[in-house]
mmCIF file of C-alpha atoms in Angstrom:
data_model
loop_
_atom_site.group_PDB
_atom_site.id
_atom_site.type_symbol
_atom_site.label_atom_id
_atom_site.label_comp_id
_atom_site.label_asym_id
_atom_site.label_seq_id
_atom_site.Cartn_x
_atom_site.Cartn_y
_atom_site.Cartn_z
ATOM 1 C CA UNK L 1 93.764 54.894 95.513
ATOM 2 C CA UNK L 2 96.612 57.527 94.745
ATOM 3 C CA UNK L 3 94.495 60.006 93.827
ATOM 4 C CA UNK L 4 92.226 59.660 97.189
ATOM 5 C CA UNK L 5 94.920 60.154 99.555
ATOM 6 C CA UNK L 6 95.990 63.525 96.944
ATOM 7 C CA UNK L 7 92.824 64.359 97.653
ATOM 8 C CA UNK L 8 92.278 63.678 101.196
ATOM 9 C CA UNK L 9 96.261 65.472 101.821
ATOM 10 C CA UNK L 10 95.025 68.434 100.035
ATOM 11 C CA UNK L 11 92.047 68.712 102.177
ATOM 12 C CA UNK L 12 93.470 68.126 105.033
ATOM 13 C CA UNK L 13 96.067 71.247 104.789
ATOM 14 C CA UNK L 14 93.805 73.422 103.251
ATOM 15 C CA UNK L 15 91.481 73.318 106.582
ATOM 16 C CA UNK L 16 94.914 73.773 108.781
ATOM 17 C CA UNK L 17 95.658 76.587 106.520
ATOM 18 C CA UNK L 18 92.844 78.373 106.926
ATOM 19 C CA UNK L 19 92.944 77.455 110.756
ATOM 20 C CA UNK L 20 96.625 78.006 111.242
ATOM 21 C CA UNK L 21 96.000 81.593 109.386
ATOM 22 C CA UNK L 22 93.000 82.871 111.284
ATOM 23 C CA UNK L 23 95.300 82.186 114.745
ATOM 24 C CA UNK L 24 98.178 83.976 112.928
ATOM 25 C CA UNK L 25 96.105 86.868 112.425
ATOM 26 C CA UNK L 26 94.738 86.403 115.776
ATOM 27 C CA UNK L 27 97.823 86.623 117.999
ATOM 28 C CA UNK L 28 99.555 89.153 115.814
ATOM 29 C CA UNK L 29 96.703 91.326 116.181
ATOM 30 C CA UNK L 30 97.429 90.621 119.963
ATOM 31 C CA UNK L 31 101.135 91.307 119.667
ATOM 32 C CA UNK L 32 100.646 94.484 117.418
ATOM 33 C CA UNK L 33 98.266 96.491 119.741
ATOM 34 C CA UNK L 34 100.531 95.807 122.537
ATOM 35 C CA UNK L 35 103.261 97.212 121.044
ATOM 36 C CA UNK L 36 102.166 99.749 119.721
ATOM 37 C CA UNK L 37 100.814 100.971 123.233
ATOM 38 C CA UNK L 38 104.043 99.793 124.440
ATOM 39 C CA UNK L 39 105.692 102.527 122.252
ATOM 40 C CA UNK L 40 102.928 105.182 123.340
ATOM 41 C CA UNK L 41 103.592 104.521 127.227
ATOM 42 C CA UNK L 42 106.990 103.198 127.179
ATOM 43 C CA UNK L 43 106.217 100.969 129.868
ATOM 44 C CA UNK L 44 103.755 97.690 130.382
ATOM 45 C CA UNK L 45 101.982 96.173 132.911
ATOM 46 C CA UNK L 46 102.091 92.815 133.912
ATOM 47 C CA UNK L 47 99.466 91.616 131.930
ATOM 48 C CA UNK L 48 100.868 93.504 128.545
ATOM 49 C CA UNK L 49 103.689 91.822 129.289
ATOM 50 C CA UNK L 50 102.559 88.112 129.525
ATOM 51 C CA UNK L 51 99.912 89.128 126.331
ATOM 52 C CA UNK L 52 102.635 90.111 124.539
ATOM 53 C CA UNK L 53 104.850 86.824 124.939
ATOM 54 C CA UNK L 54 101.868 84.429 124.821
ATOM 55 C CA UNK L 55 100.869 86.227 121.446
ATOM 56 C CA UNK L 56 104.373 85.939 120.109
ATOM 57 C CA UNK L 57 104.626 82.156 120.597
ATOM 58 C CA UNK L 58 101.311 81.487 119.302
ATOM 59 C CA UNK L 59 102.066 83.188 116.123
ATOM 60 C CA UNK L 60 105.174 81.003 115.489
ATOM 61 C CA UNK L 61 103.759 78.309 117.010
ATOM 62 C CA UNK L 62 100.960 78.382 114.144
ATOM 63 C CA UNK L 63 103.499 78.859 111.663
ATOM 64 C CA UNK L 64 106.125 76.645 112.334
ATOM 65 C CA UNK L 65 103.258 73.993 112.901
ATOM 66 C CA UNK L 66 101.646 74.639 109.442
ATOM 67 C CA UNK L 67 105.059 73.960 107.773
ATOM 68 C CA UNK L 68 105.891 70.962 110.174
ATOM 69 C CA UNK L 69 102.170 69.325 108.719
ATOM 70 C CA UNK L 70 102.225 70.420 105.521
ATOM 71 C CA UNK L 71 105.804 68.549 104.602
ATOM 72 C CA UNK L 72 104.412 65.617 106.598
ATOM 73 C CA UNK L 73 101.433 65.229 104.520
ATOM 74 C CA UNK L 74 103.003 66.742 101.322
ATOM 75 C CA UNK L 75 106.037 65.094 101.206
ATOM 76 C CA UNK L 76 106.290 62.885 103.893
ATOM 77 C CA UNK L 77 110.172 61.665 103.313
ATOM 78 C CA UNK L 78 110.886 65.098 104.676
ATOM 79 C CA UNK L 79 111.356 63.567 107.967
ATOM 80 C CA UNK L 80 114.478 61.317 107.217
ATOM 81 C CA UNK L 81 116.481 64.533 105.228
ATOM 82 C CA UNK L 82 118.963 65.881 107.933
ATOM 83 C CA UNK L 83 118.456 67.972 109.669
ATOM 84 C CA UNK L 84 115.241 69.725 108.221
ATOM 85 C CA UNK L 85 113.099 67.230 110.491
ATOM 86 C CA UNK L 86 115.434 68.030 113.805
ATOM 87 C CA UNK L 87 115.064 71.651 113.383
ATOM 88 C CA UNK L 88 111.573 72.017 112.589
ATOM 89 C CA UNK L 89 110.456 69.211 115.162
ATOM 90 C CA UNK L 90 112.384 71.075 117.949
ATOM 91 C CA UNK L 91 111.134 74.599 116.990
ATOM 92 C CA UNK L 92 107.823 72.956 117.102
ATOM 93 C CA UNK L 93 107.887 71.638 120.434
ATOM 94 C CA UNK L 94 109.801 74.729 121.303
ATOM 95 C CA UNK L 95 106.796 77.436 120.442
ATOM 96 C CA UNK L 96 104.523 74.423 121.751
ATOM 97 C CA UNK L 97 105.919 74.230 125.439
ATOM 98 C CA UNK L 98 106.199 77.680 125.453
ATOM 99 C CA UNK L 99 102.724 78.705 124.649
ATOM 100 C CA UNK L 100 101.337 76.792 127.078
ATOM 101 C CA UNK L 101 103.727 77.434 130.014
ATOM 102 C CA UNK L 102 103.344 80.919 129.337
ATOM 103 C CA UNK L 103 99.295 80.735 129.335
ATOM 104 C CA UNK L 104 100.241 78.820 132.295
ATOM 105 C CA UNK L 105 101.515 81.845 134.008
ATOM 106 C CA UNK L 106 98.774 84.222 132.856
ATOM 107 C CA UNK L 107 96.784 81.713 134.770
ATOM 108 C CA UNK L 108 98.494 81.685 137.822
ATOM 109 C CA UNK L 109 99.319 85.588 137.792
ATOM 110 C CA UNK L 110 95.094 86.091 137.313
ATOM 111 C CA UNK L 111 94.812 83.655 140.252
ATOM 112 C CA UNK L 112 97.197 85.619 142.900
ATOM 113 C CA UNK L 113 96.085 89.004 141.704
ATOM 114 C CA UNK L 114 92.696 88.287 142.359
ATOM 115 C CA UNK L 115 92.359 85.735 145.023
ATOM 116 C CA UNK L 116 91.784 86.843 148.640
ATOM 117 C CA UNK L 117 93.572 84.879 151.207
ATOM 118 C CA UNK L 118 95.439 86.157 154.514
ATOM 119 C CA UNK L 119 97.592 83.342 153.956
ATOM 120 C CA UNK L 120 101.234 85.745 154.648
ATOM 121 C CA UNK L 121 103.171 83.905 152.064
ATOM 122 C CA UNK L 122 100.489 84.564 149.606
ATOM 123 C CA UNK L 123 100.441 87.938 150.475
ATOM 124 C CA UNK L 124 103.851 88.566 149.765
ATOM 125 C CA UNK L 125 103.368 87.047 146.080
ATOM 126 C CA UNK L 126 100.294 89.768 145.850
ATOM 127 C CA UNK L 127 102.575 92.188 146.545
ATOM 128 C CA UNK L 128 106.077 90.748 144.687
ATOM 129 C CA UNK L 129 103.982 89.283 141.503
ATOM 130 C CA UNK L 130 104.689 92.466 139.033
ATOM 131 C CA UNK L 131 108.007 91.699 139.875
ATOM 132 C CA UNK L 132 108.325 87.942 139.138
ATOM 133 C CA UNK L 133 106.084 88.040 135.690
ATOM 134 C CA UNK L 134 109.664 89.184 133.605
ATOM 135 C CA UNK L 135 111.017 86.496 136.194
ATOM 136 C CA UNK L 136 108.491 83.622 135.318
ATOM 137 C CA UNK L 137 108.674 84.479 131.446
ATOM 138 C CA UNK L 138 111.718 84.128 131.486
ATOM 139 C CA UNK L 139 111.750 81.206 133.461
ATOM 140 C CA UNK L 140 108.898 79.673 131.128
ATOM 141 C CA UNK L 141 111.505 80.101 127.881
ATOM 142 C CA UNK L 142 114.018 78.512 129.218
ATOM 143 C CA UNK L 143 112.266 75.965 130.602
ATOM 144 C CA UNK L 144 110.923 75.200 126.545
ATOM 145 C CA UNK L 145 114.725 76.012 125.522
ATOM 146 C CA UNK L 146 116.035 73.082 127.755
ATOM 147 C CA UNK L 147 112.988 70.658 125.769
ATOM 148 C CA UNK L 148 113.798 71.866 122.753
ATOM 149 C CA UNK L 149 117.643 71.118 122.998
ATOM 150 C CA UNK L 150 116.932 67.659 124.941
ATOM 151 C CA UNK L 151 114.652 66.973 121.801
ATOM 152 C CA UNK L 152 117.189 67.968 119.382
ATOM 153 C CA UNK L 153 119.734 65.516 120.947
ATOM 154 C CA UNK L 154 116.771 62.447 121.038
ATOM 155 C CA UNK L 155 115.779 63.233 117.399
ATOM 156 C CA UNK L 156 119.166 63.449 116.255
ATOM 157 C CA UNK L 157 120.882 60.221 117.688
ATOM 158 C CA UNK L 158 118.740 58.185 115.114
ATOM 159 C CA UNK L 159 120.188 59.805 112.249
ATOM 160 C CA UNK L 160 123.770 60.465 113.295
ATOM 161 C CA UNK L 161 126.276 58.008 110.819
ATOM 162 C CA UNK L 162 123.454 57.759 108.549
ATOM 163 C CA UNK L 163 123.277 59.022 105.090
ATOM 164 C CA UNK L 164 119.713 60.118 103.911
ATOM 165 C CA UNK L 165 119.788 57.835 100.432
ATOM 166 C CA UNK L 166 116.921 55.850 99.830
ATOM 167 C CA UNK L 167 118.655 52.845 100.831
ATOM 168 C CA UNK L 168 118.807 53.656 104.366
ATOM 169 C CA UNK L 169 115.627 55.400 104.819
ATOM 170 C CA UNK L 170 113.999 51.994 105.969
ATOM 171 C CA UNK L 171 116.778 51.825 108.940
ATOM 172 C CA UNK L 172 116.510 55.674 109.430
ATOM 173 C CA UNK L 173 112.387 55.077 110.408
ATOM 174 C CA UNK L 174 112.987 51.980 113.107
ATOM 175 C CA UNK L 175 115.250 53.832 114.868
ATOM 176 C CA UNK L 176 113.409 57.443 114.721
ATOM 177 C CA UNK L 177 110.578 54.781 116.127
ATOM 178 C CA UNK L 178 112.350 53.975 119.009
ATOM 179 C CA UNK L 179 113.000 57.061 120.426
ATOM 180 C CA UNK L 180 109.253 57.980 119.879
ATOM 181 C CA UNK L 181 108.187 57.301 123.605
ATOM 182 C CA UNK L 182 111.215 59.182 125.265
ATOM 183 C CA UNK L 183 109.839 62.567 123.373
ATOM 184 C CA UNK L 184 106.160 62.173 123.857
ATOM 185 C CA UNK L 185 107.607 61.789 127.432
ATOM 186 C CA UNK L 186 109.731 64.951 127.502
ATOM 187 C CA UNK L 187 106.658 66.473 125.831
ATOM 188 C CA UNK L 188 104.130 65.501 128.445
ATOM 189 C CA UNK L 189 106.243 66.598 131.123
ATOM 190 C CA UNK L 190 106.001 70.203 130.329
ATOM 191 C CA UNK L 191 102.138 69.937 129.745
ATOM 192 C CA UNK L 192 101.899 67.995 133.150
ATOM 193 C CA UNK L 193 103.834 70.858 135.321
ATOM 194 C CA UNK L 194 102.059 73.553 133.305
ATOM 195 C CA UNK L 195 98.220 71.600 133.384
ATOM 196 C CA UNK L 196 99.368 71.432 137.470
ATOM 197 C CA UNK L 197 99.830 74.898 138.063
ATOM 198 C CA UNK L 198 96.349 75.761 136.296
ATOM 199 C CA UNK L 199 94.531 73.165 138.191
ATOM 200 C CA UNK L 200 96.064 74.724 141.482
ATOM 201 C CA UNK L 201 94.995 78.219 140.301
ATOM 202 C CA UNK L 202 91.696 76.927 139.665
ATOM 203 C CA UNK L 203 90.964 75.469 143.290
ATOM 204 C CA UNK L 204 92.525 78.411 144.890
ATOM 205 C CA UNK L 205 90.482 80.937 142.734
ATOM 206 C CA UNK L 206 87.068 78.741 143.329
ATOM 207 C CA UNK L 207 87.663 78.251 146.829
ATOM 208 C CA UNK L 208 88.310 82.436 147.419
ATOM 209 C CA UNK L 209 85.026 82.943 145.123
ATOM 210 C CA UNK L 210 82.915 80.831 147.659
ATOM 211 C CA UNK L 211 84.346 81.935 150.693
ATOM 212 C CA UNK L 212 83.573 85.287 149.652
ATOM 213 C CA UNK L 213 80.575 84.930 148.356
ATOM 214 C CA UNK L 214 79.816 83.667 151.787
ATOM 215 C CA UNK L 215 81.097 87.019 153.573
ATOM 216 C CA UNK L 216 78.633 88.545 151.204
ATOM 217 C CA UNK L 217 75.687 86.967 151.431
ATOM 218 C CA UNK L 218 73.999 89.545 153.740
ATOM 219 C CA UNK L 219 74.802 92.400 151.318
ATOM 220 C CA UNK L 220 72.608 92.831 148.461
ATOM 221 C CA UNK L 221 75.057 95.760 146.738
ATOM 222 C CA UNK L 222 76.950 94.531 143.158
ATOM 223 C CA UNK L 223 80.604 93.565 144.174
ATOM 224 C CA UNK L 224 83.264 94.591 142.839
ATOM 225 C CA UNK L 225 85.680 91.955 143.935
ATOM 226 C CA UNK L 226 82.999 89.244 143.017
ATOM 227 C CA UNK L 227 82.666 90.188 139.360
ATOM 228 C CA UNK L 228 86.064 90.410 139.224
ATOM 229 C CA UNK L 229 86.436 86.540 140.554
ATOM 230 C CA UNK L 230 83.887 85.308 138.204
ATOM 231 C CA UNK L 231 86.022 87.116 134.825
ATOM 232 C CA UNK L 232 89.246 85.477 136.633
ATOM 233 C CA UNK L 233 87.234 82.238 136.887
ATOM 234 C CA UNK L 234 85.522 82.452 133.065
ATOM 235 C CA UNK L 235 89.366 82.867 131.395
ATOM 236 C CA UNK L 236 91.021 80.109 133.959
ATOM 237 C CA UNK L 237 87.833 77.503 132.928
ATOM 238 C CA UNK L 238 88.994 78.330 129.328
ATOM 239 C CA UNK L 239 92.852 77.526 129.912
ATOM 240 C CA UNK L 240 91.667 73.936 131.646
ATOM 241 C CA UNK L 241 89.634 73.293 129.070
ATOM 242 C CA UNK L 242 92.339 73.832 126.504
ATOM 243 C CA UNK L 243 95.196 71.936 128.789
ATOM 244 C CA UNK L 244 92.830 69.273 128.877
ATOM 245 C CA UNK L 245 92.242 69.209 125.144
ATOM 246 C CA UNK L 246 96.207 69.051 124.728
ATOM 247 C CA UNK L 247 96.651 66.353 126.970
ATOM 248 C CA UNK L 248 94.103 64.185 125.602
ATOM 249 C CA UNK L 249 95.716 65.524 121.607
ATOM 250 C CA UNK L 250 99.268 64.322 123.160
ATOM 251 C CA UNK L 251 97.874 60.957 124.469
ATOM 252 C CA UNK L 252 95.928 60.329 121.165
ATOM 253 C CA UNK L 253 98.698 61.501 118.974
ATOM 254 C CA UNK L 254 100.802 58.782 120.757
ATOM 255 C CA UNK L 255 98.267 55.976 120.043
ATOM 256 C CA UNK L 256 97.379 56.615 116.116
ATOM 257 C CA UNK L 257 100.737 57.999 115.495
ATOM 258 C CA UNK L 258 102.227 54.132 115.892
ATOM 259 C CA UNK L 259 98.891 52.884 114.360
ATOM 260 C CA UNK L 260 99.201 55.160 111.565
ATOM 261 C CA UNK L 261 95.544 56.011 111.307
ATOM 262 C CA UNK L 262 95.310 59.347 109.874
ATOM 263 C CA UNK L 263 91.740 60.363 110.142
ATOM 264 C CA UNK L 264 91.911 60.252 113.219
ATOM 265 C CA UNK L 265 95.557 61.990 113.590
ATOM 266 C CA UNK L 266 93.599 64.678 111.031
ATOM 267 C CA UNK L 267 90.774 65.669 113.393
ATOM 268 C CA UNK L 268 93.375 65.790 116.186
ATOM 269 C CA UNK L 269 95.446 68.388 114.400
ATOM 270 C CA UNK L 270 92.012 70.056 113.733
ATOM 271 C CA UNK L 271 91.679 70.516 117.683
ATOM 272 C CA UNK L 272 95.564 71.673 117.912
ATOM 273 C CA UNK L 273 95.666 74.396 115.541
ATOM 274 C CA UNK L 274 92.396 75.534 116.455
ATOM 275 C CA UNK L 275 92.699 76.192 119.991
ATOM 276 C CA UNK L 276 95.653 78.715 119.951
ATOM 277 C CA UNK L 277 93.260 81.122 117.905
ATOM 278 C CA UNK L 278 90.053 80.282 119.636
ATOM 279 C CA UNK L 279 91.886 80.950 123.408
ATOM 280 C CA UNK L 280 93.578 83.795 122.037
ATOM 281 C CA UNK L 281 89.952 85.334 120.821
ATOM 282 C CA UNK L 282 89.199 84.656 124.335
ATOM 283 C CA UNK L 283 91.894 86.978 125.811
ATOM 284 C CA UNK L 284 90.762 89.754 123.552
ATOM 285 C CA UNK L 285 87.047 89.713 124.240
ATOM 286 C CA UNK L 286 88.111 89.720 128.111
ATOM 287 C CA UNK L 287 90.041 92.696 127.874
ATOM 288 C CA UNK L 288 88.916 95.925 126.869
ATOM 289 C CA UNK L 289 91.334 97.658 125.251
ATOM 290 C CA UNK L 290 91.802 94.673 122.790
ATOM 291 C CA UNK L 291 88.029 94.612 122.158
ATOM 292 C CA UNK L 292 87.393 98.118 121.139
ATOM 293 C CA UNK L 293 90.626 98.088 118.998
ATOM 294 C CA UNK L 294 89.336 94.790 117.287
ATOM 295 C CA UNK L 295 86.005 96.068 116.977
ATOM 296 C CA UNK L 296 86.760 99.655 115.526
ATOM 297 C CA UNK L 297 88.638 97.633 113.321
ATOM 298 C CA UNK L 298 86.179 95.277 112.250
#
């Protein structure tokens, strides 16, 4: 029985390896292109900019991720040392929120650059957004800062007046348990506001598609604004579908996470560490620049 669940822990990290590697490469492929165009024109434009941060976070998302699973299957009493587990479980959840709240704002800035409405509040965003991205980044870090430090203080109170000796490790676990719920909480909050703003970017973006799709029904000429809509449209469907996969990953993770089953809690983590390379892969094939550079690399 021992040497099955070896077995079955070295599988298990040697497939989020390989995944957590290929996203590395991935987003610093992202992040090193950028810059190095960033140091050609001195300047960025909005889109660089957001690239450039999402890429970053992905990257040490992925790694900080790898280490957080591999001493959780490898040596699992990792958790109860302070404060490895604080740190690492904070600058997990840090990187986390972050990725996605950033993604969250590509999303929204794809939405108002492209969507037509006459709407004069919307109008002034069109015109302010370039503005607002360094404004919204930065908002979207310290919005991940403030969960990371209200994690840090729910992870810690467990182990505060607690030595780490074998003796107390029991008493250590029951009360990590019980603040389980008020994280997962903390933790779905900044999905929820994030998964909100994409769903709104969404509706707005498919609702300007139609109505001008309607305005050019009588002209038989290839639009410019439409295929521009429909690339908008392809990259938001692939940010819902991988807010909805991280919702669903956060709910499940908060069922067999108390159960303990860990096949299941395996092909979750499969899902997680996949997604930040796939989206990422995404992003490059829908802009050009990143796709010839890939592909003269390649």
């Amino acid at each position: 029985e021992q040497s099955s669940v070896t077995s079955y822990a070295a599988t298990a990290v040697a497939i989020v390896t390989l995944e957590a590697l290929a996203g590395m490469w991935i987003n610093a492929f992202i992040v090193s292109v950028i810059c190095m165009a960033w140091v050609k024109k001195k300047t960025l434009n909005s889109n660089e900019k957001i690239l450039l941060v999402l890429g970053s976070s992905r990257f040490w998302f992925l790694c900080i991720s790898w280490l957080y699973f591999f001493l959780s299957t490898m040596y699992h009493n990792y958790k109860y040392v302070h404060p490895i587990f604080q740190l690492l479980a904070v600058a997990h959840r840090f990187f986390n929120c972050s990725e996605v709240s950033v993604s969250a704002c590509l999303c929204v800035f794809y939405c108002i650059k492209i969507a037509n409405f006459r709407n004069s509040f919307f109008i002034y965003l069109k015109v302010k957004i370039d503005r607002m991205v360094p404004w919204l980044l930065l908002g979207s870090v310290f919005f991940s800062l403030v969960i990371g430090i209200l994690l840090f203080e729910l992870i810690d109170k467990p182990q505060c007046n607690n030595s780490t000796g074998l003796e107390n490790l029991w008493k250590v676990k029951i009360k990590i348990d019980e603040h389980f719920l008020p994280i997962y909480f903390i933790t779905g909050f900044g999905y929820a506001a994030s998964f909100v703003a994409v769903i709104l970017s969404v509706l707005l973006l498919l609702f300007s598609l139609w109505r001008h799709k309607c305005n050019m029904q009588t002209n038989s000429m290839k639009d410019l604004s439409m295929d521009a809509h429909i690339k908008a449209m392809k990259s938001i469907l692939s940010f819902f579908v991988m807010y909805n996969i991280n919702i669903i990953s956060l709910i499940l993770t908060l069922i067999y996470s108390a159960e303990g089953k860990s096949v299941m809690m395996f092909l979750i983590y499969v899902f997680q560490y996949a997604f930040p390379g796939v989206h990422s892969l995404i992003l490059i094939f829908s802009n050009p620049k990143l796709k010839n550079t890939l592909l003269r690399i390649l």
